[in-house]
Amino acid sequence: SDRRNVARGIPYQRWHISKDGNYYKIKLDSLNEELYESTKTSNGNYLFTWIPKTDKGNAAQWNIYKAGGSTFFIKNVKYGHCLMAKGGSWISAYGGCDGEKYEWKLEGC
């Protein structure tokens, strides 16, 4: 398959965030695959990584802004949804972008 589901709780994964014009790209280091938000939905839009054959455009671009303290919101440019880890291991994208469930801690490597 050309795409993979994104989940948390998997053994340590390193993600690389890089500037892309006014936005950011997020790639899974081990596979060099971009994170993007899809139109596939089931209680939030699915997130996948993509084997870079074609450009996913602004579905693979993200705004990253301070939430408070040392946490950040990560918001998709195309859909305006934020990354959210909603119980279990599944990571999806939802509107709202409010509260701790949308906050992420970013660490340098």
Coordinates of C-alpha atoms in Angstrom, one line a residue:
S1 CA 0.0 0.0 0.0
D2 CA 1.1 3.6 -0.6
R3 CA -0.1 4.8 2.8
R4 CA 0.1 3.7 6.4
N5 CA -2.1 4.5 9.4
V6 CA -0.7 6.7 12.2
A7 CA -0.9 5.6 15.8
R8 CA 0.8 6.3 19.1
G9 CA 2.1 3.8 21.6
I10 CA 4.2 2.1 18.9
P11 CA 7.8 1.7 19.9
Y12 CA 9.6 5.0 19.7
Q13 CA 9.2 6.8 16.4
R14 CA 11.1 9.9 15.4
W15 CA 9.3 12.5 13.4
H16 CA 11.1 15.3 11.5
I17 CA 9.4 18.7 11.2
S18 CA 10.7 21.0 8.5
K19 CA 9.6 24.5 7.3
D20 CA 7.7 24.4 3.9
G21 CA 7.1 28.0 2.9
N22 CA 4.7 29.5 5.6
Y23 CA 3.9 26.0 6.9
Y24 CA 5.5 22.8 8.0
K25 CA 5.9 19.3 6.7
I26 CA 6.1 16.4 9.1
K27 CA 7.9 13.2 8.1
L28 CA 8.4 9.8 9.7
D29 CA 12.2 9.6 9.8
S30 CA 12.6 5.9 9.4
L31 CA 10.5 5.7 6.2
N32 CA 10.8 9.3 4.9
E33 CA 7.1 9.4 4.5
E34 CA 5.0 12.6 4.9
L35 CA 2.1 12.9 7.4
Y36 CA -1.1 14.0 5.8
E37 CA -4.8 14.3 6.6
S38 CA -7.2 12.3 4.4
T39 CA -10.8 12.7 3.5
K40 CA -11.5 9.3 5.0
T41 CA -13.4 9.8 8.1
S42 CA -14.8 7.8 11.0
N43 CA -15.2 9.9 14.1
G44 CA -12.5 12.3 12.9
N45 CA -10.4 12.3 9.7
Y46 CA -7.8 9.6 9.3
L47 CA -4.1 10.5 9.3
F48 CA -1.7 8.5 7.1
T49 CA 1.9 8.7 6.1
W50 CA 2.5 8.7 2.3
I51 CA 5.1 7.1 0.2
P52 CA 6.1 10.3 -1.7
K53 CA 5.2 9.5 -5.4
T54 CA 2.8 12.4 -5.8
D55 CA 2.4 15.7 -3.9
K56 CA -0.4 15.7 -1.3
G57 CA -0.5 19.5 -1.5
N58 CA -1.7 21.3 1.6
A59 CA -3.3 18.1 3.0
A60 CA 0.4 17.4 4.0
Q61 CA 1.1 21.0 5.3
W62 CA 0.7 22.0 8.9
N63 CA 0.5 25.1 11.1
I64 CA 2.2 24.6 14.5
Y65 CA 1.4 27.1 17.2
K66 CA 1.8 27.5 20.9
A67 CA -1.0 26.1 23.1
G68 CA 0.5 27.0 26.4
G69 CA 3.5 26.1 28.5
S70 CA 5.6 23.7 26.5
T71 CA 2.8 22.3 24.3
F72 CA 1.7 23.0 20.8
F73 CA -1.3 22.6 18.5
I74 CA -0.7 21.0 15.1
K75 CA -3.3 22.1 12.6
N76 CA -3.8 20.9 9.0
V77 CA -3.7 23.7 6.4
K78 CA -6.2 22.2 4.0
Y79 CA -8.9 21.0 6.4
G80 CA -8.3 23.2 9.5
H81 CA -8.4 20.2 11.8
C82 CA -5.9 19.6 14.6
L83 CA -4.1 16.4 15.5
M84 CA -5.8 14.6 18.4
A85 CA -4.9 11.4 20.3
K86 CA -8.3 10.3 21.3
G87 CA -7.9 7.4 23.7
G88 CA -6.3 4.1 22.7
S89 CA -3.6 4.4 20.1
W90 CA -5.5 6.1 17.2
I91 CA -4.5 9.6 16.2
S92 CA -7.0 11.5 14.1
A93 CA -7.7 15.1 13.0
Y94 CA -10.7 17.0 14.4
G95 CA -12.0 20.5 14.3
G96 CA -12.0 22.6 17.5
C97 CA -8.4 22.6 18.5
D98 CA -9.2 23.4 22.1
G99 CA -8.0 21.7 25.2
E100 CA -5.4 19.2 26.3
K101 CA -6.5 16.4 24.0
Y102 CA -5.1 18.5 21.1
E103 CA -1.9 19.5 22.7
W104 CA 1.5 18.0 21.7
K105 CA 4.9 18.2 23.2
L106 CA 7.7 18.7 20.6
E107 CA 11.2 17.8 21.5
G108 CA 14.4 18.4 19.7
C109 CA 16.6 15.4 18.7

